[in-house]
Every structure is written in structure tokens, then in C-alpha cells.
PDB file of C-alpha atoms in Angstrom:
ATOM      1  CA  MET A  82     186.306 167.623  29.022  1.00 63.00           C
ATOM      2  CA  CYS A  83     185.723 166.598  25.413  1.00 58.00           C
ATOM      3  CA  ILE A  84     182.771 167.807  23.333  1.00 64.00           C
ATOM      4  CA  ARG A  85     181.966 166.341  19.922  1.00 60.00           C
ATOM      5  CA  ASP A  86     179.721 168.678  17.960  1.00 60.00           C
ATOM      6  CA  ARG A  87     177.221 167.181  15.571  1.00 64.00           C
ATOM      7  CA  PRO A  88     177.074 168.600  12.036  1.00 67.00           C
ATOM      8  CA  SER A  89     174.059 170.808  11.513  1.00 74.00           C
ATOM      9  CA  ALA A  90     172.435 172.986   8.892  1.00 72.00           C
ATOM     10  CA  SER A  91     172.089 175.634  11.610  1.00 82.00           C
ATOM     11  CA  ASN A  92     174.783 177.824  13.145  1.00 89.00           C
ATOM     12  CA  TYR A  93     175.436 177.134  16.831  1.00 89.00           C
ATOM     13  CA  GLY A  94     176.046 180.859  17.346  1.00 94.00           C
ATOM     14  CA  ASN A  95     178.653 182.608  19.482  1.00 97.00           C
ATOM     15  CA  ILE A  96     180.282 180.618  22.297  1.00 95.00           C
ATOM     16  CA  ASN A  97     182.427 181.508  25.305  1.00 97.00           C
ATOM     17  CA  ILE A  98     184.892 178.838  26.452  1.00 96.00           C
ATOM     18  CA  SER A  99     185.521 179.309  30.169  1.00 96.00           C
ATOM     19  CA  LYS A 100     186.870 175.854  31.079  1.00 95.00           C
ATOM     20  CA  GLU A 101     189.548 173.468  29.848  1.00 96.00           C
ATOM     21  CA  VAL A 102     187.933 171.655  26.947  1.00 95.00           C
ATOM     22  CA  THR A 103     188.479 169.893  23.611  1.00 95.00           C
ATOM     23  CA  ILE A 104     185.917 170.608  20.894  1.00 93.00           C
ATOM     24  CA  TYR A 105     185.783 168.244  17.922  1.00 90.00           C
ATOM     25  CA  GLY A 106     183.796 168.730  14.751  1.00 85.00           C
ATOM     26  CA  ASN A 107     183.711 166.382  11.774  1.00 81.00           C
ATOM     27  CA  GLY A 108     185.889 168.653   9.612  1.00 74.00           C
ATOM     28  CA  HIS A 109     185.358 172.023   7.992  1.00 73.00           C
ATOM     29  CA  THR A 110     184.417 170.528   4.596  1.00 72.00           C
ATOM     30  CA  PRO A 111     183.203 166.975   5.277  1.00 66.00           C
ATOM     31  CA  GLU A 112     182.279 164.540   2.526  1.00 64.00           C
ATOM     32  CA  LEU A 113     179.558 162.874   4.578  1.00 63.00           C
ATOM     33  CA  ASN A 114     176.472 164.275   6.373  1.00 64.00           C
ATOM     34  CA  ALA A 115     175.440 166.129   3.213  1.00 61.00           C
ATOM     35  CA  GLY A 116     178.532 168.308   3.581  1.00 63.00           C
ATOM     36  CA  ARG A 117     177.274 169.755   6.845  1.00 71.00           C
ATOM     37  CA  SER A 118     179.751 170.803   9.532  1.00 80.00           C
ATOM     38  CA  ALA A 119     179.662 172.121  13.087  1.00 86.00           C
ATOM     39  CA  THR A 120     179.471 175.877  12.519  1.00 91.00           C
ATOM     40  CA  PHE A 121     179.840 178.674  15.082  1.00 94.00           C
ATOM     41  CA  GLY A 122     179.914 182.452  15.184  1.00 96.00           C
ATOM     42  CA  ILE A 123     182.469 184.189  17.411  1.00 97.00           C
ATOM     43  CA  ILE A 124     184.510 181.805  19.576  1.00 97.00           C
ATOM     44  CA  ASN A 125     185.868 183.458  22.709  1.00 97.00           C
ATOM     45  CA  VAL A 126     188.635 181.488  24.465  1.00 97.00           C
ATOM     46  CA  ALA A 127     188.644 182.467  28.133  1.00 97.00           C
ATOM     47  CA  ALA A 128     190.442 179.410  29.557  1.00 97.00           C
ATOM     48  CA  ASN A 129     193.748 177.576  29.339  1.00 98.00           C
ATOM     49  CA  ASN A 130     194.277 174.141  27.748  1.00 98.00           C
ATOM     50  CA  VAL A 131     191.704 174.541  24.984  1.00 97.00           C
ATOM     51  CA  LYS A 132     191.689 172.565  21.744  1.00 97.00           C
ATOM     52  CA  ILE A 133     189.406 173.359  18.807  1.00 96.00           C
ATOM     53  CA  SER A 134     189.443 170.921  15.888  1.00 94.00           C
ATOM     54  CA  GLY A 135     187.437 170.346  12.722  1.00 92.00           C
ATOM     55  CA  ILE A 136     184.859 173.137  12.980  1.00 93.00           C
ATOM     56  CA  ARG A 137     183.780 176.163  10.952  1.00 92.00           C
ATOM     57  CA  THR A 138     183.254 179.684  12.178  1.00 94.00           C
ATOM     58  CA  THR A 139     181.509 182.448  10.266  1.00 94.00           C
ATOM     59  CA  SER A 140     183.385 185.032  12.310  1.00 96.00           C
ATOM     60  CA  TYR A 141     186.642 184.958  14.330  1.00 97.00           C
ATOM     61  CA  ILE A 142     188.352 183.161  17.198  1.00 97.00           C
ATOM     62  CA  GLN A 143     189.800 185.352  19.948  1.00 97.00           C
ATOM     63  CA  SER A 144     191.552 184.959  23.288  1.00 97.00           C
ATOM     64  CA  ALA A 145     190.344 186.709  26.430  1.00 95.00           C
ATOM     65  CA  GLY A 146     192.990 187.585  28.993  1.00 94.00           C
ATOM     66  CA  VAL A 147     196.336 185.877  29.555  1.00 96.00           C
ATOM     67  CA  ARG A 148     196.053 182.289  28.259  1.00 97.00           C
ATOM     68  CA  SER A 149     198.246 179.278  27.536  1.00 98.00           C
ATOM     69  CA  ASN A 150     198.127 175.978  25.655  1.00 98.00           C
ATOM     70  CA  ILE A 151     195.634 176.735  22.903  1.00 98.00           C
ATOM     71  CA  THR A 152     195.323 174.537  19.811  1.00 98.00           C
ATOM     72  CA  ILE A 153     193.281 175.441  16.726  1.00 98.00           C
ATOM     73  CA  GLU A 154     193.490 172.852  13.968  1.00 97.00           C
ATOM     74  CA  HIS A 155     191.772 171.563  10.819  1.00 95.00           C
ATOM     75  CA  SER A 156     189.156 174.315  10.961  1.00 95.00           C
ATOM     76  CA  PHE A 157     187.735 177.022   8.698  1.00 95.00           C
ATOM     77  CA  ILE A 158     187.904 180.536  10.165  1.00 96.00           C
ATOM     78  CA  SER A 159     186.192 182.972   7.831  1.00 94.00           C
ATOM     79  CA  ASN A 160     187.535 186.063   9.606  1.00 95.00           C
ATOM     80  CA  ASN A 161     190.741 185.959  11.664  1.00 96.00           C
ATOM     81  CA  ILE A 162     192.421 184.546  14.766  1.00 97.00           C
ATOM     82  CA  ARG A 163     193.202 187.046  17.528  1.00 97.00           C
ATOM     83  CA  LEU A 164     195.630 185.862  20.181  1.00 96.00           C
ATOM     84  CA  ASN A 165     196.842 189.326  21.169  1.00 94.00           C
ATOM     85  CA  THR A 166     195.905 189.319  24.866  1.00 92.00           C
ATOM     86  CA  GLY A 167     199.046 187.567  26.105  1.00 91.00           C
ATOM     87  CA  VAL A 168     198.927 183.958  24.873  1.00 97.00           C
ATOM     88  CA  THR A 169     201.775 181.476  25.300  1.00 97.00           C
ATOM     89  CA  ASN A 170     202.213 178.025  23.779  1.00 98.00           C
ATOM     90  CA  ALA A 171     199.641 177.972  21.002  1.00 98.00           C
ATOM     91  CA  SER A 172     199.489 175.746  17.921  1.00 98.00           C
ATOM     92  CA  ILE A 173     197.625 176.889  14.806  1.00 98.00           C
ATOM     93  CA  GLN A 174     197.824 174.210  12.121  1.00 97.00           C
ATOM     94  CA  GLY A 175     195.985 172.852   9.119  1.00 97.00           C
ATOM     95  CA  ASN A 176     193.374 175.620   8.964  1.00 96.00           C
ATOM     96  CA  ILE A 177     191.815 177.783   6.280  1.00 96.00           C
ATOM     97  CA  ILE A 178     191.950 181.355   7.607  1.00 97.00           C
ATOM     98  CA  GLY A 179     190.135 184.153   5.820  1.00 93.00           C
ATOM     99  CA  VAL A 180     191.453 187.518   6.984  1.00 92.00           C
ATOM    100  CA  GLY A 181     194.675 186.963   8.904  1.00 94.00           C
ATOM    101  CA  MET A 182     196.066 186.583  12.402  1.00 97.00           C
ATOM    102  CA  THR A 183     196.893 189.049  15.174  1.00 96.00           C
ATOM    103  CA  LEU A 184     199.359 188.428  18.005  1.00 97.00           C
ATOM    104  CA  ASN A 185     201.019 190.732  20.533  1.00 95.00           C
ATOM    105  CA  SER A 186     204.674 191.239  19.640  1.00 93.00           C
ATOM    106  CA  THR A 187     205.602 191.469  23.342  1.00 93.00           C
ATOM    107  CA  THR A 188     203.292 189.084  25.221  1.00 94.00           C
ATOM    108  CA  SER A 189     202.404 186.427  22.621  1.00 95.00           C
ATOM    109  CA  THR A 190     205.169 183.825  22.893  1.00 96.00           C
ATOM    110  CA  ASN A 191     205.821 180.367  21.459  1.00 98.00           C
ATOM    111  CA  ILE A 192     203.070 180.533  18.855  1.00 98.00           C
ATOM    112  CA  THR A 193     203.432 177.879  16.132  1.00 98.00           C
ATOM    113  CA  ILE A 194     201.612 178.585  12.853  1.00 98.00           C
ATOM    114  CA  THR A 195     202.087 175.791  10.317  1.00 98.00           C
ATOM    115  CA  HIS A 196     200.386 174.162   7.324  1.00 98.00           C
ATOM    116  CA  ASN A 197     197.616 176.770   7.066  1.00 97.00           C
ATOM    117  CA  PHE A 198     196.032 178.361   4.009  1.00 97.00           C
ATOM    118  CA  PHE A 199     195.582 182.112   4.490  1.00 97.00           C
ATOM    119  CA  ASP A 200     192.922 182.867   1.917  1.00 93.00           C
ATOM    120  CA  THR A 201     193.131 186.331   0.327  1.00 88.00           C
ATOM    121  CA  ILE A 202     194.349 188.325   3.317  1.00 91.00           C
ATOM    122  CA  GLY A 203     194.445 192.116   3.322  1.00 89.00           C
ATOM    123  CA  VAL A 204     197.037 194.754   4.159  1.00 92.00           C
ATOM    124  CA  ASN A 205     198.907 194.349   7.487  1.00 93.00           C
ATOM    125  CA  THR A 206     196.721 191.443   8.637  1.00 94.00           C
ATOM    126  CA  LEU A 207     199.558 189.208   9.888  1.00 96.00           C
ATOM    127  CA  ALA A 208     200.310 191.312  12.948  1.00 96.00           C
ATOM    128  CA  GLY A 209     202.447 191.226  16.079  1.00 96.00           C
ATOM    129  CA  PHE A 210     204.661 188.235  15.246  1.00 97.00           C
ATOM    130  CA  ASN A 211     207.990 188.013  17.083  1.00 97.00           C
ATOM    131  CA  SER A 212     211.191 185.946  17.297  1.00 97.00           C
ATOM    132  CA  SER A 213     209.406 183.127  19.162  1.00 97.00           C
ATOM    133  CA  THR A 214     206.715 182.836  16.461  1.00 98.00           C
ATOM    134  CA  ILE A 215     207.147 179.830  14.168  1.00 98.00           C
ATOM    135  CA  PHE A 216     205.576 180.609  10.778  1.00 98.00           C
ATOM    136  CA  ASN A 217     206.408 177.665   8.536  1.00 98.00           C
ATOM    137  CA  ASN A 218     204.881 175.704   5.655  1.00 98.00           C
ATOM    138  CA  ASN A 219     201.921 178.023   5.062  1.00 98.00           C
ATOM    139  CA  ILE A 220     200.310 179.263   1.858  1.00 97.00           C
ATOM    140  CA  VAL A 221     199.426 182.971   1.897  1.00 96.00           C
ATOM    141  CA  THR A 222     197.439 184.754  -0.806  1.00 94.00           C
ATOM    142  CA  PHE A 223     197.586 188.544  -0.565  1.00 91.00           C
ATOM    143  CA  THR A 224     195.360 191.214  -2.141  1.00 88.00           C
ATOM    144  CA  GLY A 225     197.616 194.238  -1.500  1.00 84.00           C
ATOM    145  CA  VAL A 226     199.044 196.341  -4.303  1.00 85.00           C
ATOM    146  CA  THR A 227     202.496 197.711  -5.228  1.00 80.00           C
ATOM    147  CA  THR A 228     204.330 198.685  -2.009  1.00 82.00           C
ATOM    148  CA  GLN A 229     201.683 197.600   0.522  1.00 87.00           C
ATOM    149  CA  SER A 230     202.688 194.946   3.073  1.00 90.00           C
ATOM    150  CA  PHE A 231     201.038 192.094   4.950  1.00 88.00           C
ATOM    151  CA  PHE A 232     203.298 191.639   8.020  1.00 95.00           C
ATOM    152  CA  SER A 233     202.474 194.376  10.536  1.00 95.00           C
ATOM    153  CA  SER A 234     205.232 195.408  13.004  1.00 94.00           C
ATOM    154  CA  PRO A 235     206.986 192.046  13.374  1.00 95.00           C
ATOM    155  CA  VAL A 236     209.946 191.760  15.762  1.00 96.00           C
ATOM    156  CA  ASP A 237     212.899 189.597  14.628  1.00 96.00           C
ATOM    157  CA  LEU A 238     210.585 187.246  12.727  1.00 96.00           C
ATOM    158  CA  VAL A 239     211.994 184.374  10.650  1.00 96.00           C
ATOM    159  CA  VAL A 240     209.617 182.569   8.279  1.00 97.00           C
ATOM    160  CA  GLN A 241     210.479 179.343   6.483  1.00 97.00           C
ATOM    161  CA  ASN A 242     209.154 177.133   3.682  1.00 97.00           C
ATOM    162  CA  ASN A 243     206.101 179.247   2.891  1.00 96.00           C
ATOM    163  CA  ILE A 244     204.419 180.119  -0.406  1.00 95.00           C
ATOM    164  CA  PHE A 245     203.357 183.757  -0.850  1.00 93.00           C
ATOM    165  CA  ILE A 246     201.022 184.526  -3.733  1.00 91.00           C
ATOM    166  CA  SER A 247     200.044 188.030  -4.840  1.00 88.00           C
ATOM    167  CA  THR A 248     196.615 188.227  -6.469  1.00 88.00           C
ATOM    168  CA  SER A 249     197.135 191.901  -7.347  1.00 85.00           C
ATOM    169  CA  SER A 250     200.127 194.143  -8.131  1.00 82.00           C
ATOM    170  CA  PHE A 251     202.207 193.715  -4.952  1.00 83.00           C
ATOM    171  CA  ASN A 252     205.843 194.041  -6.014  1.00 78.00           C
ATOM    172  CA  GLY A 253     207.735 192.891  -2.930  1.00 78.00           C
ATOM    173  CA  THR A 254     209.255 196.259  -2.050  1.00 80.00           C
ATOM    174  CA  ASN A 255     207.812 196.251   1.481  1.00 84.00           C
ATOM    175  CA  TRP A 256     207.056 192.967   3.200  1.00 88.00           C
ATOM    176  CA  GLN A 257     206.383 194.517   6.607  1.00 92.00           C
ATOM    177  CA  THR A 258     205.717 197.730   8.486  1.00 92.00           C
ATOM    178  CA  GLY A 259     208.007 198.802  11.315  1.00 90.00           C
ATOM    179  CA  THR A 260     211.799 198.729  11.525  1.00 88.00           C
ATOM    180  CA  SER A 261     212.467 195.002  12.026  1.00 91.00           C
ATOM    181  CA  PRO A 262     212.761 193.189   8.678  1.00 91.00           C
ATOM    182  CA  VAL A 263     211.328 189.717   8.193  1.00 94.00           C
ATOM    183  CA  ILE A 264     213.896 187.028   7.333  1.00 94.00           C
ATOM    184  CA  PHE A 265     212.683 184.611   4.637  1.00 94.00           C
ATOM    185  CA  ASN A 266     214.224 181.134   4.313  1.00 96.00           C
ATOM    186  CA  ASN A 267     213.281 178.737   1.501  1.00 95.00           C
ATOM    187  CA  CYS A 268     210.089 180.585   0.566  1.00 94.00           C
ATOM    188  CA  ILE A 269     208.422 180.854  -2.850  1.00 91.00           C
ATOM    189  CA  THR A 270     206.684 183.954  -4.218  1.00 87.00           C
ATOM    190  CA  HIS A 271     204.350 184.263  -7.182  1.00 85.00           C
ATOM    191  CA  SER A 272     202.284 187.066  -8.684  1.00 81.00           C
ATOM    192  CA  TYR A 273     199.187 186.510 -10.794  1.00 81.00           C
ATOM    193  CA  GLN A 274     199.896 189.768 -12.628  1.00 76.00           C
ATOM    194  CA  GLY A 275     203.479 188.829 -13.352  1.00 65.00           C
ATOM    195  CA  CYS A 276     204.973 192.004 -11.879  1.00 58.00           C
ATOM    196  CA  LEU A 277     208.674 192.202 -11.097  1.00 53.00           C
ATOM    197  CA  LEU A 278     209.319 191.308  -7.479  1.00 50.00           C
ATOM    198  CA  TYR A 279     211.879 193.556  -5.834  1.00 50.00           C
ATOM    199  CA  THR A 280     215.472 192.462  -5.398  1.00 50.00           C
ATOM    200  CA  SER A 281     218.446 194.514  -4.267  1.00 50.00           C
ATOM    201  CA  PRO A 282     219.720 195.859  -6.553  1.00 50.00           C
ATOM    202  CA  SER A 283     216.625 195.543  -8.671  1.00 44.00           C
ATOM    203  CA  PRO A 284     217.108 194.650 -12.348  1.00 43.00           C
ATOM    204  CA  ARG A 285     215.028 197.722 -13.176  1.00 42.00           C
ATOM    205  CA  ASP A 286     217.663 199.850 -11.419  1.00 46.00           C
ATOM    206  CA  LEU A 287     220.549 198.499 -13.481  1.00 44.00           C
ATOM    207  CA  SER A 288     221.662 200.276 -16.615  1.00 41.00           C
ATOM    208  CA  THR A 289     221.369 198.289 -19.860  1.00 43.00           C
ATOM    209  CA  SER A 290     223.838 200.477 -21.716  1.00 40.00           C
TER     210      SER A 290
END
């Protein structure tokens, strides 16, 4: 089933998806239709083989129960995406995501997260990622300070080709909670405040005498 939602000045409200379906909007920030988009509240995904594309939500998108084959693309999610109920084979791409994303480090498998803009996420709001999570080519802005972290309890996570931007005084000492370090390949970091990002050994630990 395919549903094409018309842009509207009104919010469609919360929806529960209980059947295989594709939902198309006209984009989260359209140039036409007076800039209006198809806007929802909470989106509850309670079915397999669901695709959501080109919509806005003023809240979050969450899975209900064990699910598979979920695609969320080209959408604006003002809160977060919660696929922590045992989701396999999901694609999250080309979105603007406000708060973060929560998976289950044991039961969420083969989740691909690419080409998203995570807009001003908070502390520990990228949660439950594991070795089967692909986290590539994203831009992440982070509001945490000093030694706070944004990856929460990852397991053998490798991230590649991302840009991480600190809007506060995060110094790169702790990138994650838990005991499994995140491996970064070809990533760029930047801090608005210009603080020294941590290296080992840190230049601040080396004697100048």
C-alpha cells in the first residue's frame, strides 16, 4: 500500500502503522505549496516493511515490537528515532533529526544510518549502537560540555566519514559511555569554542621544558 500525504497547515496528529505501507510526503521543507509539508505527531511503527519518506514530525518515530525492513528517509524528526524493540534491516538516511537515536545493542541489527543531520543532540542520545550498525556520512552537532559523551553504551561500533561539531566545551576525552570504545575512521571534529580536543598523549600533558 502506498499513501501520498497532502501538505497541510494542520498537523495530522499521532498515527499507528499496523500494516505494510509506504508513506510519501512532499519533503520536510518544500519550496512549493507555500512551504507546507505533511506533518505528524508521534509515529508508531507496528508492522514490517514500512517506508516513511518526505514528512515532518513534531515528536518522535518509534518501533513497537520486533520489526524488520523499516526505511525512514528525507524527513524532519524534531525529537528522536527509537528502534530499540528489536528491529532488523532498517535504513535511516537523508533526515534532519533533533534529539538523537536509540537502538538496542543486542537486538537491533543491520541498522544503516547515513547522510543525516543530527541537529544539536544532547548527552548520551546516540544509544545502543553495535557492530552491525553502519553510521557513516552524517553530521552531528553536540551540546555536551568537557568530558560528557554522546554515544551511550555502544558495542564494537565503527563510524566512518562523519563530521562531529561541538557547540559547547566538549573536549573529546570521552566519546562514549560503557567499556567498548568507538572506532573512528576518516571523521572530522570541530569545536565552536576552539577547545583542545583530546589526543593520547595530549599536548597539554607534554612538558615544554
